[in-house]
Each structure stands twice: as C-alpha cells, then as structure tokens.
Coordinates of C-alpha atoms in Angstrom, one line a residue:
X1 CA 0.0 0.0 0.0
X2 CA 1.0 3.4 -1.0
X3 CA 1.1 6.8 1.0
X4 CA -2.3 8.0 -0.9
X5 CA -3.8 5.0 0.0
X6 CA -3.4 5.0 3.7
X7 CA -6.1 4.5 6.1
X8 CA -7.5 8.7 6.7
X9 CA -6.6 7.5 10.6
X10 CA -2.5 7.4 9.3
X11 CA -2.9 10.3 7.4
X12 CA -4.0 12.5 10.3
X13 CA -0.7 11.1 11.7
X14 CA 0.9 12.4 9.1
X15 CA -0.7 15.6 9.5
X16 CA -0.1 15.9 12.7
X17 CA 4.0 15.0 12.7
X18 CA 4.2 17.5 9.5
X19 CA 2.3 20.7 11.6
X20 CA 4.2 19.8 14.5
X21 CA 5.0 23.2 16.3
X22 CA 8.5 22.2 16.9
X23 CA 8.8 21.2 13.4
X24 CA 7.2 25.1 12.3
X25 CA 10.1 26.7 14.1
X26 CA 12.9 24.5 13.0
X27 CA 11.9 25.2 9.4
X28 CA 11.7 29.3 10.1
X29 CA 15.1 29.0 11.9
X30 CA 16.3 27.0 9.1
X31 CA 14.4 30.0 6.7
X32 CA 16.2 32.7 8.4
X33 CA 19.6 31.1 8.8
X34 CA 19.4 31.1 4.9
X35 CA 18.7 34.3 4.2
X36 CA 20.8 36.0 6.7
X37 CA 23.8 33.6 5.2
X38 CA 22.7 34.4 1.4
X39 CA 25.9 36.8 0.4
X40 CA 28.0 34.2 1.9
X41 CA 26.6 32.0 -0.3
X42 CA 27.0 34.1 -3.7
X43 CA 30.1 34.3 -2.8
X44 CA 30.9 30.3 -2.8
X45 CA 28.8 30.0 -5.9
X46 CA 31.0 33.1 -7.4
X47 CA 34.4 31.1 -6.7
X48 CA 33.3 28.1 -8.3
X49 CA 31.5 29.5 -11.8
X50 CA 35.7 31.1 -11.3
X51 CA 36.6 27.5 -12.4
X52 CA 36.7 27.1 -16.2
X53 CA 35.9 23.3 -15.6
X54 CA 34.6 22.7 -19.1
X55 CA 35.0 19.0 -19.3
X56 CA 34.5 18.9 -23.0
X57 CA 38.1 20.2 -23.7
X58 CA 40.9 18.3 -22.7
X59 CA 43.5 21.5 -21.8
X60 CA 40.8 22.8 -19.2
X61 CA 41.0 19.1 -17.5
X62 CA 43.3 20.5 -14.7
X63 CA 40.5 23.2 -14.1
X64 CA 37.7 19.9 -13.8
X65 CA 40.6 18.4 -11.0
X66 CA 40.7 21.5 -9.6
X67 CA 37.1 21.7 -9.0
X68 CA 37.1 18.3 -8.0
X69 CA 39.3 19.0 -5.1
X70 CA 37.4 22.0 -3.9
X71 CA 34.2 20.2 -4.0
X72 CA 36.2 17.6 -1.5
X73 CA 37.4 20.6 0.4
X74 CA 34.3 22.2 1.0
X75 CA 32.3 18.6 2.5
X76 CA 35.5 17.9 4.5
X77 CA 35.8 21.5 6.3
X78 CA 31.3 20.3 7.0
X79 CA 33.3 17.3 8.6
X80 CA 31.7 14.8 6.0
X81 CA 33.3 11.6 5.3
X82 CA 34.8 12.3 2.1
X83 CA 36.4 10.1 -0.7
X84 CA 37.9 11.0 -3.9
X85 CA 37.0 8.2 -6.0
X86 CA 39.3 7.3 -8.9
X87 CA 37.8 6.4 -11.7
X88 CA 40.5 5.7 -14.6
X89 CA 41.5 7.5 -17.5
X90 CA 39.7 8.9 -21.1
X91 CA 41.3 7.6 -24.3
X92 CA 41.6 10.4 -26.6
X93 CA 40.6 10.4 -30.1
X94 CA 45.0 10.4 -31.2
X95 CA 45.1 7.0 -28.9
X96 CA 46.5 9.4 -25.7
X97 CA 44.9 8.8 -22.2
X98 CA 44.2 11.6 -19.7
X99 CA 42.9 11.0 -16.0
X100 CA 39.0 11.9 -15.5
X101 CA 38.1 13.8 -12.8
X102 CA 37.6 12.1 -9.6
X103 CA 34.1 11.5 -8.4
X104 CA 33.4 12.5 -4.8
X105 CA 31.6 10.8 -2.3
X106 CA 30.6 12.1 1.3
X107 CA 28.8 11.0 4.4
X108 CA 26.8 13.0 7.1
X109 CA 25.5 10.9 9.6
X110 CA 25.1 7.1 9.5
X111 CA 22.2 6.6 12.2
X112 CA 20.2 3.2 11.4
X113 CA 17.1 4.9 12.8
X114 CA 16.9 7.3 10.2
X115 CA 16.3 7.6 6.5
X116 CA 19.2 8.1 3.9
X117 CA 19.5 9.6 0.8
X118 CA 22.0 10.5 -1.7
X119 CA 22.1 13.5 -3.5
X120 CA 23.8 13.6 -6.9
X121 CA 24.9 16.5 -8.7
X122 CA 28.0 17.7 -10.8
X123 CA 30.3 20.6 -11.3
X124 CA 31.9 20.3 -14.6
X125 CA 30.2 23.1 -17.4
X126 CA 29.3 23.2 -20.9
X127 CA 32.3 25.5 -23.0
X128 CA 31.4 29.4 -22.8
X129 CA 33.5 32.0 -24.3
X130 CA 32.8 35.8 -24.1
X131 CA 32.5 36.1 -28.4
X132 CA 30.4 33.3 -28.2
X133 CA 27.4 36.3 -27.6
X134 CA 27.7 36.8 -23.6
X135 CA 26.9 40.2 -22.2
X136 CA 29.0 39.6 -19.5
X137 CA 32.4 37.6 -19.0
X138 CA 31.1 33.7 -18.5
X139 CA 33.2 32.7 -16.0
X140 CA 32.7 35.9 -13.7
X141 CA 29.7 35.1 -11.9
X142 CA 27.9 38.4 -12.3
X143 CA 24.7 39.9 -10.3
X144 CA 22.8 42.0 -12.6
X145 CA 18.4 43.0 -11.3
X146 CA 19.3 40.0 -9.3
X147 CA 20.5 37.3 -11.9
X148 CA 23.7 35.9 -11.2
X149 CA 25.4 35.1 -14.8
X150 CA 27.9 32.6 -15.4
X151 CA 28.2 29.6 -16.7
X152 CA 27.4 26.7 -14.9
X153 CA 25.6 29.0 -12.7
X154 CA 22.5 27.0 -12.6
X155 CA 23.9 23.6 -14.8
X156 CA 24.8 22.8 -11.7
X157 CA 27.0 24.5 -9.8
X158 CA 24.4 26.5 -7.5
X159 CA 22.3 23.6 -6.8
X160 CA 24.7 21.6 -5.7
X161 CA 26.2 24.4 -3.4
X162 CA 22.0 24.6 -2.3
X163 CA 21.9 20.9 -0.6
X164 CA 25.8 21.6 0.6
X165 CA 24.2 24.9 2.2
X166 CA 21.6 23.3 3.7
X167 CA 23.3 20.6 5.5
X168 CA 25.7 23.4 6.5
X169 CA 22.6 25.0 8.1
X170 CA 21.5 22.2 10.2
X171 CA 25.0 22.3 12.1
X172 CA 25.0 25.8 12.4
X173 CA 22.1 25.3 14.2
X174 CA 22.9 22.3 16.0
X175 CA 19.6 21.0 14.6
X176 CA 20.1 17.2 13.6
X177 CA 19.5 16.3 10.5
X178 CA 16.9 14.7 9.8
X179 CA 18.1 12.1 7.2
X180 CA 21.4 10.3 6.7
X181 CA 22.9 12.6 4.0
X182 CA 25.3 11.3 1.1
X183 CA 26.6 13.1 -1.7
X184 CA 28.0 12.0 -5.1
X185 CA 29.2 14.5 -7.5
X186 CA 31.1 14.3 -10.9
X187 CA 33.0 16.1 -13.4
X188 CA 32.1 14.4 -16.2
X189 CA 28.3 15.0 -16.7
X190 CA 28.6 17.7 -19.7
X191 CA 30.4 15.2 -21.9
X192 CA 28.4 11.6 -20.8
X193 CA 29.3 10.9 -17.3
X194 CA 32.3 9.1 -18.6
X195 CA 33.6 6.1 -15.9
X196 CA 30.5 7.0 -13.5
X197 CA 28.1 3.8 -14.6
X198 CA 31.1 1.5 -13.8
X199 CA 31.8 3.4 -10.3
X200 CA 27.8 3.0 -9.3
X201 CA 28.0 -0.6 -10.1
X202 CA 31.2 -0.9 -8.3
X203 CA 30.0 0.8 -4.9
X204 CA 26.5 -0.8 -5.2
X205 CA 26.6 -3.0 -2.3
X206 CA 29.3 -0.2 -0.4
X207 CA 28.7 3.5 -0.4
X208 CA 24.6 2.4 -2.4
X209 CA 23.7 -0.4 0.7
X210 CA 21.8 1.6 2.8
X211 CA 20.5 4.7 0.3
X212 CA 17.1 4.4 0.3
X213 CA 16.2 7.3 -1.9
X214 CA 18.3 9.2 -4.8
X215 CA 17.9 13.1 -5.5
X216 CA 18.6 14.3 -8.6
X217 CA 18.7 18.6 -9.1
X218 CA 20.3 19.1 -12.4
X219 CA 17.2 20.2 -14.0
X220 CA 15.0 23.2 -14.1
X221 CA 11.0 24.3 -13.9
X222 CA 8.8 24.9 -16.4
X223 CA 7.4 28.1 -15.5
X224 CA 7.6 30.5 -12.4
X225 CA 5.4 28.0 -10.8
X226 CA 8.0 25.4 -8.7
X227 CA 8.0 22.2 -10.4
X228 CA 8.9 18.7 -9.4
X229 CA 10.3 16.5 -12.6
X230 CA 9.3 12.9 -12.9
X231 CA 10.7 12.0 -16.4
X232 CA 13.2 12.3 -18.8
X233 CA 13.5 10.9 -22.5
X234 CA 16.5 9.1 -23.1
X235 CA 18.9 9.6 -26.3
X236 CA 19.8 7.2 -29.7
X237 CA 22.7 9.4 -31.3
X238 CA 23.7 8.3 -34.6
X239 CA 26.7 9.2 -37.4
X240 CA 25.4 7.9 -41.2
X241 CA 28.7 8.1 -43.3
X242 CA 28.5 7.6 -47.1
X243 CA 31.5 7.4 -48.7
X244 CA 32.2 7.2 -52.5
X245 CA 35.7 8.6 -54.2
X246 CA 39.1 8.1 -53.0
X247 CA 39.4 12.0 -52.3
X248 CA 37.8 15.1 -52.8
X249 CA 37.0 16.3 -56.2
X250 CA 36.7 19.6 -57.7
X251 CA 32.9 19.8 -59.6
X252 CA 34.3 21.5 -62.2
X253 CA 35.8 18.8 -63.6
X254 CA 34.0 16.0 -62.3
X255 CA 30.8 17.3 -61.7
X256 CA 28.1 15.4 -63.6
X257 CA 29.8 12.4 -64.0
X258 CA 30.1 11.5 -60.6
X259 CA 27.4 10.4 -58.5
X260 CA 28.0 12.6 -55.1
X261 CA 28.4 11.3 -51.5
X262 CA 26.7 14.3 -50.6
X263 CA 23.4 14.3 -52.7
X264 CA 22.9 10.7 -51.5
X265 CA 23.3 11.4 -47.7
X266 CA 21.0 14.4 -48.2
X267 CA 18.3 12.0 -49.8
X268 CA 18.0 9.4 -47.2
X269 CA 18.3 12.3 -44.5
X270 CA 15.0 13.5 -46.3
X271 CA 13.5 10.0 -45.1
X272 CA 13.6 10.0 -41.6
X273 CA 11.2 12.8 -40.8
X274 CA 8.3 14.9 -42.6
X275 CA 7.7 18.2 -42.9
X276 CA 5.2 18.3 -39.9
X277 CA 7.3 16.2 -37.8
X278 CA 6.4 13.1 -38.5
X279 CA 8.8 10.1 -37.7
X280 CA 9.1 8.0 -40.7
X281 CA 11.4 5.3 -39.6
X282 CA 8.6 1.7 -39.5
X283 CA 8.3 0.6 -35.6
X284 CA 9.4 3.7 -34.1
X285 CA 6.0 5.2 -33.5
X286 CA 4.4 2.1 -32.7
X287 CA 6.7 1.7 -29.7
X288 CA 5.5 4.6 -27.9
X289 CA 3.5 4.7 -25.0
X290 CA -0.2 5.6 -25.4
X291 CA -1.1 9.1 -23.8
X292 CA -3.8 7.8 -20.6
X293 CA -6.7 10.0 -19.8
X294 CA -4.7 10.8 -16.5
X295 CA -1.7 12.2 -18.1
X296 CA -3.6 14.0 -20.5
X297 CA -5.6 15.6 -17.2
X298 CA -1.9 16.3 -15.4
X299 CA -0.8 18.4 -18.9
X300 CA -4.1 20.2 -19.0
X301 CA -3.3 21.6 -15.1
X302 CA 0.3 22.5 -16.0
X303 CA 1.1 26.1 -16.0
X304 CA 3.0 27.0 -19.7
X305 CA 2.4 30.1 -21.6
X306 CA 2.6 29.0 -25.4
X307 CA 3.3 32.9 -27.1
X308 CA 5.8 33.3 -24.0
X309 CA 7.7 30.2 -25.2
X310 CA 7.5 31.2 -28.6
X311 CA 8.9 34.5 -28.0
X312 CA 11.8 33.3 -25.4
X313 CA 13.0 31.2 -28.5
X314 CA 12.7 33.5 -31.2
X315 CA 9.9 31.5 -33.6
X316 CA 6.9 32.5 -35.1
X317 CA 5.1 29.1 -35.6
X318 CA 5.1 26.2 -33.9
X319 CA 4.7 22.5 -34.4
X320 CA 1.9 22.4 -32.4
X321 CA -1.0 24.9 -31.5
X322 CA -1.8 23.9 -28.0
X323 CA -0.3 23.0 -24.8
X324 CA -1.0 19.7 -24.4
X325 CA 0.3 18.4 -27.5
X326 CA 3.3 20.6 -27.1
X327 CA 4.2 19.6 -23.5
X328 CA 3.2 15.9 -24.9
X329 CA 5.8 16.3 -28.2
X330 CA 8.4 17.6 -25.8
X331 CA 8.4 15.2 -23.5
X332 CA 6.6 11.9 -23.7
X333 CA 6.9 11.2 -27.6
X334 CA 10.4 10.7 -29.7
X335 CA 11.6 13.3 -31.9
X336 CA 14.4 13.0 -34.8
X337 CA 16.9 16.0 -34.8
X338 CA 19.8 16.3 -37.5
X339 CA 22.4 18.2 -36.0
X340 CA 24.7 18.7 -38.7
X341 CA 27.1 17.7 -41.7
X342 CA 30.3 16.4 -41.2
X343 CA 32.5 16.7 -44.4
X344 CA 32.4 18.9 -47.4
X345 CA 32.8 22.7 -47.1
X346 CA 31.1 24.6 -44.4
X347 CA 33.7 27.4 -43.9
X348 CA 32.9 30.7 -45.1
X349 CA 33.5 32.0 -48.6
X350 CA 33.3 29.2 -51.1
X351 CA 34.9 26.2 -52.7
X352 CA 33.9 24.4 -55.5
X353 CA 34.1 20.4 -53.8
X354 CA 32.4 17.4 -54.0
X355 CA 33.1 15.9 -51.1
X356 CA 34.3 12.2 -51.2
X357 CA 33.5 11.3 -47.5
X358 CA 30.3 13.2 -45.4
X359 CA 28.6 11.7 -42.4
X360 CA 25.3 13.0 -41.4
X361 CA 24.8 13.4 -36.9
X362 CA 21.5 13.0 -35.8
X363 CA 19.2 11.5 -32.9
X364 CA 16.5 9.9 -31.8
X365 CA 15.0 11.0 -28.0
X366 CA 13.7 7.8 -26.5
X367 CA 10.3 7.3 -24.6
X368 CA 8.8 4.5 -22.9
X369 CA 8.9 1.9 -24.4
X370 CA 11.3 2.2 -26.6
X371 CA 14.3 0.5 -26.8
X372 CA 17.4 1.9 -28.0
X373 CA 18.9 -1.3 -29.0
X374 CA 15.8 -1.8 -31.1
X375 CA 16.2 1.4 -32.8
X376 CA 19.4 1.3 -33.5
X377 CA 18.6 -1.6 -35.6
X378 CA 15.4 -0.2 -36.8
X379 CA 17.4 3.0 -38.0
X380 CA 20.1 0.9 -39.3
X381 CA 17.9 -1.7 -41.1
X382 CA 15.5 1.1 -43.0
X383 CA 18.4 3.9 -44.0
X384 CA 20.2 0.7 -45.6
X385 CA 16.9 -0.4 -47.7
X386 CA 16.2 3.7 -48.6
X387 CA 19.8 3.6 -49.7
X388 CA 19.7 0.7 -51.9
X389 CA 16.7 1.9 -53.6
X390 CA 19.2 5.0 -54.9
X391 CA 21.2 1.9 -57.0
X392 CA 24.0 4.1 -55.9
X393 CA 28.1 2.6 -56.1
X394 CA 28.9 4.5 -53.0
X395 CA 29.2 3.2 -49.6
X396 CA 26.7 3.8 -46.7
X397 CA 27.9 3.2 -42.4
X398 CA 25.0 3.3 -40.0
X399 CA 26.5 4.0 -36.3
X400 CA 24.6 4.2 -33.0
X401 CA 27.5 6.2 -30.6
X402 CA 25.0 6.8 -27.7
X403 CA 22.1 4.8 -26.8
X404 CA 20.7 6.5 -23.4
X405 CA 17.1 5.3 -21.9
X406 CA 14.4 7.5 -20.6
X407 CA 13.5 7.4 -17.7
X408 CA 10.0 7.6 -15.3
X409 CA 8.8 7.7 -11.5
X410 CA 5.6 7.2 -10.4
X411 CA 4.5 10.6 -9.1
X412 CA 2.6 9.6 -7.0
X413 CA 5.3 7.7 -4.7
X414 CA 5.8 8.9 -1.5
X415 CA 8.7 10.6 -2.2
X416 CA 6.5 13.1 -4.8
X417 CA 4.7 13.3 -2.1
X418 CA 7.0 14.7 -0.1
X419 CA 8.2 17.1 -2.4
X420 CA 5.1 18.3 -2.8
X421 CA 4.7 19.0 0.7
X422 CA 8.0 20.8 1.0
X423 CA 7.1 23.2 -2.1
X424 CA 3.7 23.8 -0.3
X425 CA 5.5 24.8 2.7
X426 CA 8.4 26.9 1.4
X427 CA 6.2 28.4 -2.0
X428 CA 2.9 28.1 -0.5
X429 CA 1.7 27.0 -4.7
X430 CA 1.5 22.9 -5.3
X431 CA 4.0 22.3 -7.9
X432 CA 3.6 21.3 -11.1
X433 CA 4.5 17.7 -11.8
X434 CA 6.8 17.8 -15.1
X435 CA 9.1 15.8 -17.2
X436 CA 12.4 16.7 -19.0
X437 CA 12.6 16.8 -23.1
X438 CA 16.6 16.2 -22.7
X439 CA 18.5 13.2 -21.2
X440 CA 19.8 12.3 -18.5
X441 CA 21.3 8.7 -18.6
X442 CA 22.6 8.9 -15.2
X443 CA 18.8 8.9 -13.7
X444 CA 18.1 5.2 -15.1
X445 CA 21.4 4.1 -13.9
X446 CA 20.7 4.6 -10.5
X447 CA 17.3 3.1 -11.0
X448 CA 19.0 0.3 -13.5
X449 CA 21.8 -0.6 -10.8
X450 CA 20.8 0.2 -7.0
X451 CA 16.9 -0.3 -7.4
X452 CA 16.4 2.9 -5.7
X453 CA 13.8 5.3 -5.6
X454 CA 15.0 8.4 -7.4
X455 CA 13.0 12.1 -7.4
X456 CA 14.2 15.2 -9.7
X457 CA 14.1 18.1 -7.7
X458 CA 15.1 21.6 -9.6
X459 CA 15.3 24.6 -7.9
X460 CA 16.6 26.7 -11.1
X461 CA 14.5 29.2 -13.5
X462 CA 12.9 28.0 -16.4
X463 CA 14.8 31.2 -18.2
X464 CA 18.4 30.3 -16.6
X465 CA 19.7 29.3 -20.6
X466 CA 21.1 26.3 -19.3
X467 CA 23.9 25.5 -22.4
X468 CA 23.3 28.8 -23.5
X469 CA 25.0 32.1 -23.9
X470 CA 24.4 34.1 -20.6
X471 CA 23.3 31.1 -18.4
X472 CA 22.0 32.7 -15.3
X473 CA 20.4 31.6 -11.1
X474 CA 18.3 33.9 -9.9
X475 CA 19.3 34.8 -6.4
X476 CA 15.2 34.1 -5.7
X477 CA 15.7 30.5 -6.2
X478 CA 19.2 30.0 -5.1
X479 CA 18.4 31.2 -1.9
X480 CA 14.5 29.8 -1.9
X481 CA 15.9 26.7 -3.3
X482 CA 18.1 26.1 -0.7
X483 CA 14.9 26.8 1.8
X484 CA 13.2 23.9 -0.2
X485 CA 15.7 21.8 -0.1
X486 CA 15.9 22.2 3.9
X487 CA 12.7 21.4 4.5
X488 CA 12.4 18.1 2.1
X489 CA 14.9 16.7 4.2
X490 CA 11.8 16.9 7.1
X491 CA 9.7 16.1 5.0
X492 CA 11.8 12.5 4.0
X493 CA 12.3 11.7 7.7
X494 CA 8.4 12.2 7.9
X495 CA 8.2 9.3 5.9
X496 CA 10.2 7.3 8.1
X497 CA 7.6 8.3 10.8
X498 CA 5.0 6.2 8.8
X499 CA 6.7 3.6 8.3
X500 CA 7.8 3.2 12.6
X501 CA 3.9 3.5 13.0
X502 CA 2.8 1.4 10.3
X503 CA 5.8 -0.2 9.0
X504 CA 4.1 -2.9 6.3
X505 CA 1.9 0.5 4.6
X506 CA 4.8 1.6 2.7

C-alpha cells in the first residue's frame, strides 16, 4: 500500500507530525539562517563559476581536477566523510589517455534509525566563451536585477552548493538532520558521465547499501510555478557516413559524371522525418506509450504560456497549437533532430568540392517503451533499404554512438509526495508535476543498478539558458531553493515516521 492509500486515521498522523510546532520553528530557523547567510553564499557560488571546468576540452581538464578538489574541500571542512574516488582514464581520439576527474563521495550521519538519501549533482560546465554572444564575462559570476550570470551558474553549480548549504545549516544550528545525507558528484556530466556507470556498479553494495532514496537537481522548472520533474527521455545518437571517391573532387571537372556522396546522404536524411514532424522510420511510433486519460488531465493543469515560449526562442510558428500536445511532443513522444554535416565545405566564402566522404549526426529521443537497441537496428535496417533503392556505387555506415534510456517515477510515490509538501511549505503554490525533453542517462542508472527510488528536484528558472549564452540563477531560487531543499529533508524523515507506526503500509 502506498502513501495516498493509507487509512485517513494514518494520514491524520501524518498531519499531525508535519504541523508539528517544533517542526514550524525548525523550518523558520532554518528559513532565516538562509537568508541571513545568502551573500555568503554568492560568494561560494561566485568562486566556483571562477573554475573554467569545461569538461568537454581536454587542456581545461586540470581546471575539472581543480574543481574536484574544492568540491572535496568544501564537504571535509562540513566534517563529511569524504572520498575522492578514482575512476580511470579517457582515451583520446590520437590513442592518448588523460585522467578523469575524480568523483566525490561524502557521508553526514550514519544513524540506522533514520532515513538516507544521496544526493547527486556535478560541477563540470558546458564551453562558454565571451565572443560566443555573452553580455557579460562567462566565467565571472555576475549579479545584474538580481540574476547571477555565469556559466554553470545554474547547470549545476548552484544547486549543488544549495543541498551543501543546507546541510551546512543544520549544524550551524545544531539542529540534527533529519536524514542520513550522502553526496556524489562528478565532473564528467557535460560530456556523458564518462567512468560513473562503472563506479555506481562498483559501490552498489558499499557506499549504495543503505540509500534508500536518490535526488537528482540538475534540471530546471517549467514556468515561475515550482516544479517537481518525474521523467526524462532518453537519447539514440547516430553518425550515417557515405562514402564514394578516394578523395575530394573539384565539380568542375568532375561534376556530372560522378554520383555525389553528398546528394545521396541528403536524400536518405530526407526520409527520416516529414515536414510536420512526422517520424518516418517503420516501428518507431508504434513503440511509444499511449497518452492515458490521467496524463492528458496532469498536462491540462500545467502552468505553460505557449506565445511566452515562442517568444523566449525566437519563432513565429510552432509545431503544435496547443499546450498539451506541445508539453506531450516535448516530452513523452520521440523526436528525430539532424544536428549537422560532417565533411564537405562549411567554412565561409566558397569552394567548389564534391566531397568524397560526409557523415550526417542526428538523434533519436527515447520514450517509454522504446528501446534503444531496437532502434538502433530499426534505423540501421531502414536507412540501408532507402539507400539501396538510390542503385547508388557509394558506400553507406550506420553507427549508434549513444544509446541513453528514458526514464520515469511514479509521481505519486511517497517521495513526490513529499516534495510536494515541501514546495507547499516553502512556496505556499503545489508544484507542477513535469518531465524533462533532454536526457539524463545517469537517472536510469541509478534506478537500472541500485533499485532505488530516485525524485528530480530543480530549484533553477525556467529562463536560466542552461547551455546557453548568458546562463544565469536567480538569487530568488538560489536562496529559496536552498529553503526547499531544507525542509524536504523533514519532509523525507516524515516518511520514516509512517513507516515506525505502520511499518508494512509503505
């Protein structure tokens, strides 16, 4: 039995333990510790968006150590039990190997009476440079109407300072907490979590053994309303290569009696997707998950402005006329995205090539219940039969280079509940329950490999430009985020409470 099927007796329990007095003035103590502490905590967020820890290029690596070792710093002055976990080396694309950044792990409090949880996060950033369009320098965390800009700002350097703050609270008020706290945090996220799954499986049955619940905050809400996030779509990532002469050939000269790598990987391209968005590909949209009557009532109550979201991303027509089936088509259904052309001339000016070798980048988001190893053969299988139907002498590669799954909680688990609770207390709004359109493959390995519960819980904007040119945090939900964050700690141990007074009901 499940918390919103509890006997009303329990529930007044519940009730009761939640509007506990006591409980009331920890969580205003806690409240005004915060915001008393908040320039403190610009401060630490301002020192670390100082870190160029961009772990997509390799001479910034030092800079994703770096910020490794002040993550470690930072638990082990809170007197955590901290570990720098090594977790091996990246082979680079020249056959070199450089060390990854270690993943840290950290303890606060091992009491068997209470709850634990992990919280995951990381601190490595997407690349920013100042010509790349920012108004301000990216890695100068600056406060402008009471944005702070910089990047990794909110992607996810200030959340994870938010749940580091708020255990930081609790001692500072000698006010136990509440749950057993752990903490793992990477440097690898930006660029696939690289050496993480194999660390998770390693320490399942170590540091994993007594985590009951995961909590994930690298994700952000919807609209001003506070949102809790209880899905993500997954990722099939895909390079088709055609190749045909031994070497690039001017068209000039051999123009017209050539048939062209580059008109043949633009013609299958044209057969994956149609104009209206469409997938094309047999199987694919027969694997999707049909849309229930209940999730089609939990879109309908979602807060989203359509002409806002047109306007924040610069479009005058959209796929889709109305919220549902936008929110639906953004989250719960698979899209296919070419990303680009690899090959050929794309410089500026121009050059008169037929290119003998291009390869096409695209992907496929994944929903339940698909399956990435079936796509991958279900791409595979039709771009080689729209291929041969071309009769053409050059050579077509299908390769799947990612194949991340989605993944999906049941919101109405206890721990949504919870969460709800908590936003209800620090917001005083109930959130909206959302999903995520992107990926993040780290989510199902959790649930793949330790069987735990997991809850996405964003405290940034849904305007912070997360990958973007000036990615901000507003100092509203840093600091209100780290209130939230404070108080679902209670709200966990609550469910411990339950489960001491009824312990088979959950």
């Amino acid at each position: 039995m499940t918390i919103w099927q509890l006997p009303s007796m329990l529930l007044v329990v519940i009730s009761s333990v939640s509007t506990h007095p006591h409980h009331l003035f920890e969580y205003d103590e806690l409240s005004q510790y915060v915001d008393s502490h908040q320039e403190e905590y610009v401060q630490t967020l301002r020192d670390w968006v100082a870190v160029e820890s961009d772990s997509s290029d390799v001479l910034r690596r030092p800079d994703c150590h770096r910020m490794m070792d002040m993550t470690a710093e930072k638990l082990q002055a809170m007197g955590g039990k901290v570990e720098l976990v090594d977790i091996g080396v990246q082979e680079l694309p020249d056959g070199k190997t450089v060390a990854l950044p270690k993943v840290v792990t950290a303890q606060f409090g091992s009491d068997p009476s209470k709850q634990t949880v992990c919280v995951y996060g990381h601190v490595d950033v997407q690349p920013a440079k100042l010509e790349d369009g920012w108004a301000t320098e990216p890695y100068n965390l600056t406060d402008i109407n009471g944005n702070l800009y910089g990047r990794g700002a909110s992607d996810n350097k200030a959340p994870v300072l938010a749940w580091i703050h708020t255990v930081e609270a609790y001692q500072a008020l000698s006010i136990d907490l509440p749950v057993n706290v752990k903490f793992i945090i990477e440097g690898m996220e930006e660029t696939g979590s690289n050496g993480l799954d194999a660390m998770i499986v390693a320490q399942k049955d170590t540091f994993f053994s007594d985590v009951e619940y995961i909590i994930i905050s690298d994700c952000g809400w919807l609209s001003r309303r506070p949102a809790l996030t209880y899905g993500t779509r997954g990722n099939c990532y895909f390079f088709a290569e055609v190749e045909g002469p031994k070497q690039d050939l001017h068209s000039g000269v051999y123009g017209g009696t050539v048939i062209e790598p580059m008109t043949d990987l633009i013609g299958i391209l044209d057969t994956l997707i149609s104009p209206s968005g469409k997938i094309l590909i047999p199987g694919i949209r027969e694997a999707v998950a049909p849309l229930s009557d209940e999730e089609w009532k939990m879109y309908q109550d979602i807060e989203f402005d359509i002409e806002s979201f047109k306007s924040k991303i610069g479009v005058s027509q959209l796929m889709y006329s109305n919220k549902v089936d936008l929110l639906a088509h953004r989250w719960r259904y698979p899209t296919v995205t070419i990303h680009g052309i690899e090959g050929g001339f794309s410089g500026p000016g121009s050059k008169t090539v037929i290119p003998a070798k291009v390869i096409a980048k695209f992907s496929i988001r994944q929903v339940p219940n698909m399956d990435p190893a079936v796509v991958k053969k279900q791409v595979t299988d039709y771009l080689n039969s729209v291929f041969a139907k071309r009769k053409s002498p050059n050579k077509l590669k299908v390769t799947m280079i990612i194949g991340a799954k989605p993944w999906l909680a049941d919101t109405k688990h206890p721990l949504y509940e919870a969460g709800k609770a908590a936003v209800k207390r620090v917001f005083n709004v109930e959130p909206d329950l959302i999903r995520e359109g992107g990926t993040i493959p780290i989510a199902k390995t959790f649930e793949d490999v330790t069987g735990k519960s997991i809850i996405m819980m964003p405290i940034g904007g849904f305007d912070d430009g997360l990958h973007s040119q000036n990615e901000k945090m507003s100092r509203y939900n840093y600091i209100e985020g780290t209130k939230l964050l404070a108080d679902y700690f209670d709200e966990i141990s609550l469910l411990q409470k339950v489960q001491d007074i009824f312990p088979s009901k959950l």
